[in-house]
Amino acid sequence: MASSIATPLSPATGEAPAPIPVRAVLPWAAFFGILMLVLIYFVGAEQGATSLISGENVHEWVHDGRHLLGFPCH
């Protein structure tokens, strides 16, 4: 049975586009991974004994996000 998977062709040249190398994507994936870890920390753990920033400002900014993601905060 023949394969029926079609490759998208460029309208200008009629050739398939070149694949994106992993080496080009890796720095962006690492950047966004670190950014996500920092955001999860601030939403999930930035209060009480593990607080890096004093005061309640960070808690108030991410309060609704905490409840939306299921983190207790009261």
JSON list of N, CA and C in Angstrom, two decimals, residues 3-73:
[
{"chain": "A", "resi": 3, "resn": "SER", "atom": "N", "xyz": [2.04, 5.16, 0.53]},
{"chain": "A", "resi": 3, "resn": "SER", "atom": "CA", "xyz": [1.82, 6.19, 1.53]},
{"chain": "A", "resi": 3, "resn": "SER", "atom": "C", "xyz": [1.14, 7.39, 0.89]},
{"chain": "A", "resi": 4, "resn": "SER", "atom": "N", "xyz": [0.18, 7.98, 1.60]},
{"chain": "A", "resi": 4, "resn": "SER", "atom": "CA", "xyz": [-0.54, 9.12, 1.04]},
{"chain": "A", "resi": 4, "resn": "SER", "atom": "C", "xyz": [-0.23, 10.41, 1.80]},
{"chain": "A", "resi": 5, "resn": "ILE", "atom": "N", "xyz": [0.92, 10.48, 2.44]},
{"chain": "A", "resi": 5, "resn": "ILE", "atom": "CA", "xyz": [1.30, 11.68, 3.19]},
{"chain": "A", "resi": 5, "resn": "ILE", "atom": "C", "xyz": [1.89, 12.68, 2.19]},
{"chain": "A", "resi": 6, "resn": "ALA", "atom": "N", "xyz": [1.30, 13.86, 2.16]},
{"chain": "A", "resi": 6, "resn": "ALA", "atom": "CA", "xyz": [1.77, 14.89, 1.24]},
{"chain": "A", "resi": 6, "resn": "ALA", "atom": "C", "xyz": [2.66, 15.88, 1.98]},
{"chain": "A", "resi": 7, "resn": "THR", "atom": "N", "xyz": [3.71, 16.32, 1.33]},
{"chain": "A", "resi": 7, "resn": "THR", "atom": "CA", "xyz": [4.58, 17.34, 1.90]},
{"chain": "A", "resi": 7, "resn": "THR", "atom": "C", "xyz": [4.15, 18.69, 1.35]},
{"chain": "A", "resi": 8, "resn": "PRO", "atom": "N", "xyz": [4.06, 19.72, 2.22]},
{"chain": "A", "resi": 8, "resn": "PRO", "atom": "CA", "xyz": [3.69, 21.03, 1.71]},
{"chain": "A", "resi": 8, "resn": "PRO", "atom": "C", "xyz": [4.82, 21.60, 0.85]},
{"chain": "A", "resi": 9, "resn": "LEU", "atom": "N", "xyz": [4.47, 22.15, -0.28]},
{"chain": "A", "resi": 9, "resn": "LEU", "atom": "CA", "xyz": [5.45, 22.69, -1.19]},
{"chain": "A", "resi": 9, "resn": "LEU", "atom": "C", "xyz": [5.39, 24.21, -1.20]},
{"chain": "A", "resi": 10, "resn": "SER", "atom": "N", "xyz": [6.50, 24.83, -1.42]},
{"chain": "A", "resi": 10, "resn": "SER", "atom": "CA", "xyz": [6.57, 26.28, -1.54]},
{"chain": "A", "resi": 10, "resn": "SER", "atom": "C", "xyz": [5.91, 26.70, -2.85]},
{"chain": "A", "resi": 11, "resn": "PRO", "atom": "N", "xyz": [5.00, 27.68, -2.80]},
{"chain": "A", "resi": 11, "resn": "PRO", "atom": "CA", "xyz": [4.36, 28.09, -4.06]},
{"chain": "A", "resi": 11, "resn": "PRO", "atom": "C", "xyz": [5.34, 28.73, -5.03]},
{"chain": "A", "resi": 12, "resn": "ALA", "atom": "N", "xyz": [6.41, 29.36, -4.52]},
{"chain": "A", "resi": 12, "resn": "ALA", "atom": "CA", "xyz": [7.36, 30.04, -5.41]},
{"chain": "A", "resi": 12, "resn": "ALA", "atom": "C", "xyz": [8.27, 29.06, -6.14]},
{"chain": "A", "resi": 13, "resn": "THR", "atom": "N", "xyz": [8.82, 28.09, -5.43]},
{"chain": "A", "resi": 13, "resn": "THR", "atom": "CA", "xyz": [9.81, 27.20, -6.03]},
{"chain": "A", "resi": 13, "resn": "THR", "atom": "C", "xyz": [9.29, 25.78, -6.27]},
{"chain": "A", "resi": 14, "resn": "GLY", "atom": "N", "xyz": [8.24, 25.40, -5.60]},
{"chain": "A", "resi": 14, "resn": "GLY", "atom": "CA", "xyz": [7.72, 24.04, -5.75]},
{"chain": "A", "resi": 14, "resn": "GLY", "atom": "C", "xyz": [8.50, 23.01, -4.96]},
{"chain": "A", "resi": 15, "resn": "GLU", "atom": "N", "xyz": [9.35, 23.47, -4.02]},
{"chain": "A", "resi": 15, "resn": "GLU", "atom": "CA", "xyz": [10.16, 22.56, -3.21]},
{"chain": "A", "resi": 15, "resn": "GLU", "atom": "C", "xyz": [9.63, 22.54, -1.77]},
{"chain": "A", "resi": 16, "resn": "ALA", "atom": "N", "xyz": [9.94, 21.47, -1.07]},
{"chain": "A", "resi": 16, "resn": "ALA", "atom": "CA", "xyz": [9.57, 21.36, 0.34]},
{"chain": "A", "resi": 16, "resn": "ALA", "atom": "C", "xyz": [10.46, 22.28, 1.17]},
{"chain": "A", "resi": 17, "resn": "PRO", "atom": "N", "xyz": [9.93, 22.92, 2.21]},
{"chain": "A", "resi": 17, "resn": "PRO", "atom": "CA", "xyz": [10.75, 23.80, 3.05]},
{"chain": "A", "resi": 17, "resn": "PRO", "atom": "C", "xyz": [11.80, 23.01, 3.82]},
{"chain": "A", "resi": 18, "resn": "ALA", "atom": "N", "xyz": [12.91, 23.67, 4.13]},
{"chain": "A", "resi": 18, "resn": "ALA", "atom": "CA", "xyz": [13.98, 23.02, 4.88]},
{"chain": "A", "resi": 18, "resn": "ALA", "atom": "C", "xyz": [13.55, 22.83, 6.33]},
{"chain": "A", "resi": 19, "resn": "PRO", "atom": "N", "xyz": [13.90, 21.70, 6.95]},
{"chain": "A", "resi": 19, "resn": "PRO", "atom": "CA", "xyz": [13.54, 21.49, 8.35]},
{"chain": "A", "resi": 19, "resn": "PRO", "atom": "C", "xyz": [14.32, 22.43, 9.27]},
{"chain": "A", "resi": 20, "resn": "ILE", "atom": "N", "xyz": [13.72, 22.77, 10.40]},
{"chain": "A", "resi": 20, "resn": "ILE", "atom": "CA", "xyz": [14.37, 23.63, 11.39]},
{"chain": "A", "resi": 20, "resn": "ILE", "atom": "C", "xyz": [15.29, 22.74, 12.23]},
{"chain": "A", "resi": 21, "resn": "PRO", "atom": "N", "xyz": [16.58, 23.04, 12.31]},
{"chain": "A", "resi": 21, "resn": "PRO", "atom": "CA", "xyz": [17.49, 22.21, 13.09]},
{"chain": "A", "resi": 21, "resn": "PRO", "atom": "C", "xyz": [17.23, 22.35, 14.60]},
{"chain": "A", "resi": 22, "resn": "VAL", "atom": "N", "xyz": [17.46, 21.28, 15.31]},
{"chain": "A", "resi": 22, "resn": "VAL", "atom": "CA", "xyz": [17.26, 21.27, 16.77]},
{"chain": "A", "resi": 22, "resn": "VAL", "atom": "C", "xyz": [18.18, 22.28, 17.44]},
{"chain": "A", "resi": 23, "resn": "ARG", "atom": "N", "xyz": [19.35, 22.49, 16.90]},
{"chain": "A", "resi": 23, "resn": "ARG", "atom": "CA", "xyz": [20.31, 23.43, 17.46]},
{"chain": "A", "resi": 23, "resn": "ARG", "atom": "C", "xyz": [19.76, 24.86, 17.47]},
{"chain": "A", "resi": 24, "resn": "ALA", "atom": "N", "xyz": [18.88, 25.18, 16.54]},
{"chain": "A", "resi": 24, "resn": "ALA", "atom": "CA", "xyz": [18.28, 26.51, 16.48]},
{"chain": "A", "resi": 24, "resn": "ALA", "atom": "C", "xyz": [17.13, 26.66, 17.48]},
{"chain": "A", "resi": 25, "resn": "VAL", "atom": "N", "xyz": [16.47, 25.56, 17.81]},
{"chain": "A", "resi": 25, "resn": "VAL", "atom": "CA", "xyz": [15.32, 25.60, 18.71]},
{"chain": "A", "resi": 25, "resn": "VAL", "atom": "C", "xyz": [15.73, 25.45, 20.17]},
{"chain": "A", "resi": 26, "resn": "LEU", "atom": "N", "xyz": [16.83, 24.78, 20.43]},
{"chain": "A", "resi": 26, "resn": "LEU", "atom": "CA", "xyz": [17.24, 24.47, 21.79]},
{"chain": "A", "resi": 26, "resn": "LEU", "atom": "C", "xyz": [17.41, 25.68, 22.71]},
{"chain": "A", "resi": 27, "resn": "PRO", "atom": "N", "xyz": [18.05, 26.78, 22.29]},
{"chain": "A", "resi": 27, "resn": "PRO", "atom": "CA", "xyz": [18.15, 27.94, 23.19]},
{"chain": "A", "resi": 27, "resn": "PRO", "atom": "C", "xyz": [16.79, 28.52, 23.56]},
{"chain": "A", "resi": 28, "resn": "TRP", "atom": "N", "xyz": [15.87, 28.56, 22.61]},
{"chain": "A", "resi": 28, "resn": "TRP", "atom": "CA", "xyz": [14.53, 29.09, 22.91]},
{"chain": "A", "resi": 28, "resn": "TRP", "atom": "C", "xyz": [13.78, 28.15, 23.85]},
{"chain": "A", "resi": 29, "resn": "ALA", "atom": "N", "xyz": [13.92, 26.86, 23.68]},
{"chain": "A", "resi": 29, "resn": "ALA", "atom": "CA", "xyz": [13.26, 25.90, 24.57]},
{"chain": "A", "resi": 29, "resn": "ALA", "atom": "C", "xyz": [13.82, 26.02, 25.99]},
{"chain": "A", "resi": 30, "resn": "ALA", "atom": "N", "xyz": [15.12, 26.20, 26.13]},
{"chain": "A", "resi": 30, "resn": "ALA", "atom": "CA", "xyz": [15.72, 26.37, 27.46]},
{"chain": "A", "resi": 30, "resn": "ALA", "atom": "C", "xyz": [15.25, 27.67, 28.10]},
{"chain": "A", "resi": 31, "resn": "PHE", "atom": "N", "xyz": [15.20, 28.75, 27.33]},
{"chain": "A", "resi": 31, "resn": "PHE", "atom": "CA", "xyz": [14.74, 30.04, 27.85]},
{"chain": "A", "resi": 31, "resn": "PHE", "atom": "C", "xyz": [13.31, 29.95, 28.36]},
{"chain": "A", "resi": 32, "resn": "PHE", "atom": "N", "xyz": [12.41, 29.40, 27.56]},
{"chain": "A", "resi": 32, "resn": "PHE", "atom": "CA", "xyz": [11.02, 29.31, 27.97]},
{"chain": "A", "resi": 32, "resn": "PHE", "atom": "C", "xyz": [10.83, 28.31, 29.11]},
{"chain": "A", "resi": 33, "resn": "GLY", "atom": "N", "xyz": [11.64, 27.27, 29.16]},
{"chain": "A", "resi": 33, "resn": "GLY", "atom": "CA", "xyz": [11.57, 26.33, 30.28]},
{"chain": "A", "resi": 33, "resn": "GLY", "atom": "C", "xyz": [11.95, 26.99, 31.59]},
{"chain": "A", "resi": 34, "resn": "ILE", "atom": "N", "xyz": [13.03, 27.77, 31.58]},
{"chain": "A", "resi": 34, "resn": "ILE", "atom": "CA", "xyz": [13.44, 28.48, 32.79]},
{"chain": "A", "resi": 34, "resn": "ILE", "atom": "C", "xyz": [12.40, 29.53, 33.18]},
{"chain": "A", "resi": 35, "resn": "LEU", "atom": "N", "xyz": [11.85, 30.22, 32.19]},
{"chain": "A", "resi": 35, "resn": "LEU", "atom": "CA", "xyz": [10.81, 31.22, 32.46]},
{"chain": "A", "resi": 35, "resn": "LEU", "atom": "C", "xyz": [9.59, 30.56, 33.11]},
{"chain": "A", "resi": 36, "resn": "MET", "atom": "N", "xyz": [9.20, 29.40, 32.63]},
{"chain": "A", "resi": 36, "resn": "MET", "atom": "CA", "xyz": [8.05, 28.69, 33.21]},
{"chain": "A", "resi": 36, "resn": "MET", "atom": "C", "xyz": [8.34, 28.25, 34.65]},
{"chain": "A", "resi": 37, "resn": "LEU", "atom": "N", "xyz": [9.56, 27.80, 34.93]},
{"chain": "A", "resi": 37, "resn": "LEU", "atom": "CA", "xyz": [9.90, 27.42, 36.30]},
{"chain": "A", "resi": 37, "resn": "LEU", "atom": "C", "xyz": [9.84, 28.61, 37.25]},
{"chain": "A", "resi": 38, "resn": "VAL", "atom": "N", "xyz": [10.31, 29.77, 36.79]},
{"chain": "A", "resi": 38, "resn": "VAL", "atom": "CA", "xyz": [10.24, 30.98, 37.62]},
{"chain": "A", "resi": 38, "resn": "VAL", "atom": "C", "xyz": [8.79, 31.37, 37.86]},
{"chain": "A", "resi": 39, "resn": "LEU", "atom": "N", "xyz": [7.96, 31.31, 36.83]},
{"chain": "A", "resi": 39, "resn": "LEU", "atom": "CA", "xyz": [6.55, 31.65, 37.00]},
{"chain": "A", "resi": 39, "resn": "LEU", "atom": "C", "xyz": [5.84, 30.68, 37.95]},
{"chain": "A", "resi": 40, "resn": "ILE", "atom": "N", "xyz": [6.12, 29.40, 37.81]},
{"chain": "A", "resi": 40, "resn": "ILE", "atom": "CA", "xyz": [5.51, 28.42, 38.72]},
{"chain": "A", "resi": 40, "resn": "ILE", "atom": "C", "xyz": [5.95, 28.67, 40.15]},
{"chain": "A", "resi": 41, "resn": "TYR", "atom": "N", "xyz": [7.23, 29.05, 40.35]},
{"chain": "A", "resi": 41, "resn": "TYR", "atom": "CA", "xyz": [7.68, 29.37, 41.71]},
{"chain": "A", "resi": 41, "resn": "TYR", "atom": "C", "xyz": [6.89, 30.53, 42.28]},
{"chain": "A", "resi": 42, "resn": "PHE", "atom": "N", "xyz": [6.77, 31.60, 41.51]},
{"chain": "A", "resi": 42, "resn": "PHE", "atom": "CA", "xyz": [6.06, 32.77, 42.04]},
{"chain": "A", "resi": 42, "resn": "PHE", "atom": "C", "xyz": [4.59, 32.50, 42.28]},
{"chain": "A", "resi": 43, "resn": "VAL", "atom": "N", "xyz": [3.96, 31.71, 41.44]},
{"chain": "A", "resi": 43, "resn": "VAL", "atom": "CA", "xyz": [2.55, 31.40, 41.65]},
{"chain": "A", "resi": 43, "resn": "VAL", "atom": "C", "xyz": [2.38, 30.40, 42.79]},
{"chain": "A", "resi": 44, "resn": "GLY", "atom": "N", "xyz": [3.25, 29.42, 42.88]},
{"chain": "A", "resi": 44, "resn": "GLY", "atom": "CA", "xyz": [3.03, 28.34, 43.83]},
{"chain": "A", "resi": 44, "resn": "GLY", "atom": "C", "xyz": [3.73, 28.43, 45.15]},
{"chain": "A", "resi": 45, "resn": "ALA", "atom": "N", "xyz": [4.86, 29.13, 45.25]},
{"chain": "A", "resi": 45, "resn": "ALA", "atom": "CA", "xyz": [5.64, 29.04, 46.49]},
{"chain": "A", "resi": 45, "resn": "ALA", "atom": "C", "xyz": [6.08, 30.38, 47.05]},
{"chain": "A", "resi": 46, "resn": "GLU", "atom": "N", "xyz": [5.82, 31.48, 46.40]},
{"chain": "A", "resi": 46, "resn": "GLU", "atom": "CA", "xyz": [6.31, 32.77, 46.87]},
{"chain": "A", "resi": 46, "resn": "GLU", "atom": "C", "xyz": [5.39, 33.31, 47.96]},
{"chain": "A", "resi": 47, "resn": "GLN", "atom": "N", "xyz": [5.52, 32.75, 49.13]},
{"chain": "A", "resi": 47, "resn": "GLN", "atom": "CA", "xyz": [4.81, 33.24, 50.32]},
{"chain": "A", "resi": 47, "resn": "GLN", "atom": "C", "xyz": [5.39, 32.54, 51.53]},
{"chain": "A", "resi": 48, "resn": "GLY", "atom": "N", "xyz": [5.24, 33.13, 52.65]},
{"chain": "A", "resi": 48, "resn": "GLY", "atom": "CA", "xyz": [5.66, 32.49, 53.90]},
{"chain": "A", "resi": 48, "resn": "GLY", "atom": "C", "xyz": [7.15, 32.33, 54.05]},
{"chain": "A", "resi": 49, "resn": "ALA", "atom": "N", "xyz": [7.58, 31.15, 54.50]},
{"chain": "A", "resi": 49, "resn": "ALA", "atom": "CA", "xyz": [8.98, 30.90, 54.84]},
{"chain": "A", "resi": 49, "resn": "ALA", "atom": "C", "xyz": [9.90, 30.88, 53.62]},
{"chain": "A", "resi": 50, "resn": "THR", "atom": "N", "xyz": [9.37, 30.54, 52.44]},
{"chain": "A", "resi": 50, "resn": "THR", "atom": "CA", "xyz": [10.22, 30.47, 51.24]},
{"chain": "A", "resi": 50, "resn": "THR", "atom": "C", "xyz": [10.21, 31.77, 50.44]},
{"chain": "A", "resi": 51, "resn": "SER", "atom": "N", "xyz": [9.67, 32.83, 50.99]},
{"chain": "A", "resi": 51, "resn": "SER", "atom": "CA", "xyz": [9.52, 34.08, 50.26]},
{"chain": "A", "resi": 51, "resn": "SER", "atom": "C", "xyz": [10.87, 34.74, 49.99]},
{"chain": "A", "resi": 52, "resn": "LEU", "atom": "N", "xyz": [11.10, 35.10, 48.74]},
{"chain": "A", "resi": 52, "resn": "LEU", "atom": "CA", "xyz": [12.31, 35.83, 48.36]},
{"chain": "A", "resi": 52, "resn": "LEU", "atom": "C", "xyz": [12.08, 37.34, 48.40]},
{"chain": "A", "resi": 53, "resn": "ILE", "atom": "N", "xyz": [10.83, 37.75, 48.25]},
{"chain": "A", "resi": 53, "resn": "ILE", "atom": "CA", "xyz": [10.47, 39.16, 48.24]},
{"chain": "A", "resi": 53, "resn": "ILE", "atom": "C", "xyz": [9.58, 39.44, 49.44]},
{"chain": "A", "resi": 54, "resn": "SER", "atom": "N", "xyz": [9.96, 40.41, 50.27]},
{"chain": "A", "resi": 54, "resn": "SER", "atom": "CA", "xyz": [9.17, 40.69, 51.47]},
{"chain": "A", "resi": 54, "resn": "SER", "atom": "C", "xyz": [7.88, 41.41, 51.10]},
{"chain": "A", "resi": 55, "resn": "GLY", "atom": "N", "xyz": [6.90, 41.29, 51.97]},
{"chain": "A", "resi": 55, "resn": "GLY", "atom": "CA", "xyz": [5.61, 41.94, 51.75]},
{"chain": "A", "resi": 55, "resn": "GLY", "atom": "C", "xyz": [4.62, 41.00, 51.09]},
{"chain": "A", "resi": 56, "resn": "GLU", "atom": "N", "xyz": [3.44, 41.54, 50.83]},
{"chain": "A", "resi": 56, "resn": "GLU", "atom": "CA", "xyz": [2.34, 40.75, 50.26]},
{"chain": "A", "resi": 56, "resn": "GLU", "atom": "C", "xyz": [2.07, 41.07, 48.80]},
{"chain": "A", "resi": 57, "resn": "ASN", "atom": "N", "xyz": [2.92, 41.88, 48.18]},
{"chain": "A", "resi": 57, "resn": "ASN", "atom": "CA", "xyz": [2.64, 42.32, 46.80]},
{"chain": "A", "resi": 57, "resn": "ASN", "atom": "C", "xyz": [2.59, 41.17, 45.81]},
{"chain": "A", "resi": 58, "resn": "VAL", "atom": "N", "xyz": [3.56, 40.29, 45.84]},
{"chain": "A", "resi": 58, "resn": "VAL", "atom": "CA", "xyz": [3.58, 39.17, 44.90]},
{"chain": "A", "resi": 58, "resn": "VAL", "atom": "C", "xyz": [2.38, 38.27, 45.13]},
{"chain": "A", "resi": 59, "resn": "HIS", "atom": "N", "xyz": [2.05, 38.03, 46.39]},
{"chain": "A", "resi": 59, "resn": "HIS", "atom": "CA", "xyz": [0.89, 37.19, 46.73]},
{"chain": "A", "resi": 59, "resn": "HIS", "atom": "C", "xyz": [-0.38, 37.77, 46.15]},
{"chain": "A", "resi": 60, "resn": "GLU", "atom": "N", "xyz": [-0.56, 39.07, 46.27]},
{"chain": "A", "resi": 60, "resn": "GLU", "atom": "CA", "xyz": [-1.77, 39.70, 45.76]},
{"chain": "A", "resi": 60, "resn": "GLU", "atom": "C", "xyz": [-1.83, 39.68, 44.24]},
{"chain": "A", "resi": 61, "resn": "TRP", "atom": "N", "xyz": [-0.70, 39.81, 43.58]},
{"chain": "A", "resi": 61, "resn": "TRP", "atom": "CA", "xyz": [-0.68, 39.80, 42.11]},
{"chain": "A", "resi": 61, "resn": "TRP", "atom": "C", "xyz": [-1.02, 38.43, 41.54]},
{"chain": "A", "resi": 62, "resn": "VAL", "atom": "N", "xyz": [-0.62, 37.36, 42.20]},
{"chain": "A", "resi": 62, "resn": "VAL", "atom": "CA", "xyz": [-0.84, 36.01, 41.67]},
{"chain": "A", "resi": 62, "resn": "VAL", "atom": "C", "xyz": [-1.91, 35.25, 42.43]},
{"chain": "A", "resi": 63, "resn": "HIS", "atom": "N", "xyz": [-2.68, 35.94, 43.26]},
{"chain": "A", "resi": 63, "resn": "HIS", "atom": "CA", "xyz": [-3.67, 35.28, 44.12]},
{"chain": "A", "resi": 63, "resn": "HIS", "atom": "C", "xyz": [-4.69, 34.45, 43.32]},
{"chain": "A", "resi": 64, "resn": "ASP", "atom": "N", "xyz": [-5.31, 35.05, 42.33]},
{"chain": "A", "resi": 64, "resn": "ASP", "atom": "CA", "xyz": [-6.31, 34.31, 41.55]},
{"chain": "A", "resi": 64, "resn": "ASP", "atom": "C", "xyz": [-5.68, 33.19, 40.74]},
{"chain": "A", "resi": 65, "resn": "GLY", "atom": "N", "xyz": [-4.47, 33.39, 40.26]},
{"chain": "A", "resi": 65, "resn": "GLY", "atom": "CA", "xyz": [-3.77, 32.33, 39.54]},
{"chain": "A", "resi": 65, "resn": "GLY", "atom": "C", "xyz": [-3.48, 31.14, 40.43]},
{"chain": "A", "resi": 66, "resn": "ARG", "atom": "N", "xyz": [-3.17, 31.41, 41.69]},
{"chain": "A", "resi": 66, "resn": "ARG", "atom": "CA", "xyz": [-2.95, 30.32, 42.65]},
{"chain": "A", "resi": 66, "resn": "ARG", "atom": "C", "xyz": [-4.17, 29.44, 42.77]},
{"chain": "A", "resi": 67, "resn": "HIS", "atom": "N", "xyz": [-5.33, 30.07, 42.97]},
{"chain": "A", "resi": 67, "resn": "HIS", "atom": "CA", "xyz": [-6.56, 29.29, 43.12]},
{"chain": "A", "resi": 67, "resn": "HIS", "atom": "C", "xyz": [-6.94, 28.58, 41.81]},
{"chain": "A", "resi": 68, "resn": "LEU", "atom": "N", "xyz": [-6.71, 29.24, 40.69]},
{"chain": "A", "resi": 68, "resn": "LEU", "atom": "CA", "xyz": [-7.01, 28.62, 39.40]},
{"chain": "A", "resi": 68, "resn": "LEU", "atom": "C", "xyz": [-6.18, 27.36, 39.17]},
{"chain": "A", "resi": 69, "resn": "LEU", "atom": "N", "xyz": [-4.90, 27.38, 39.59]},
{"chain": "A", "resi": 69, "resn": "LEU", "atom": "CA", "xyz": [-4.01, 26.23, 39.41]},
{"chain": "A", "resi": 69, "resn": "LEU", "atom": "C", "xyz": [-4.08, 25.22, 40.55]},
{"chain": "A", "resi": 70, "resn": "GLY", "atom": "N", "xyz": [-4.87, 25.52, 41.58]},
{"chain": "A", "resi": 70, "resn": "GLY", "atom": "CA", "xyz": [-5.07, 24.57, 42.67]},
{"chain": "A", "resi": 70, "resn": "GLY", "atom": "C", "xyz": [-4.06, 24.69, 43.81]},
{"chain": "A", "resi": 71, "resn": "PHE", "atom": "N", "xyz": [-3.31, 25.79, 43.88]},
{"chain": "A", "resi": 71, "resn": "PHE", "atom": "CA", "xyz": [-2.39, 25.99, 45.01]},
{"chain": "A", "resi": 71, "resn": "PHE", "atom": "C", "xyz": [-3.15, 26.63, 46.16]},
{"chain": "A", "resi": 72, "resn": "PRO", "atom": "N", "xyz": [-3.04, 26.07, 47.36]},
{"chain": "A", "resi": 72, "resn": "PRO", "atom": "CA", "xyz": [-3.67, 26.72, 48.51]},
{"chain": "A", "resi": 72, "resn": "PRO", "atom": "C", "xyz": [-2.87, 27.94, 48.96]},
{"chain": "A", "resi": 73, "resn": "CYS", "atom": "N", "xyz": [-3.54, 28.94, 49.46]},
{"chain": "A", "resi": 73, "resn": "CYS", "atom": "CA", "xyz": [-2.81, 30.11, 49.91]},
{"chain": "A", "resi": 73, "resn": "CYS", "atom": "C", "xyz": [-3.43, 30.75, 51.15]}
]
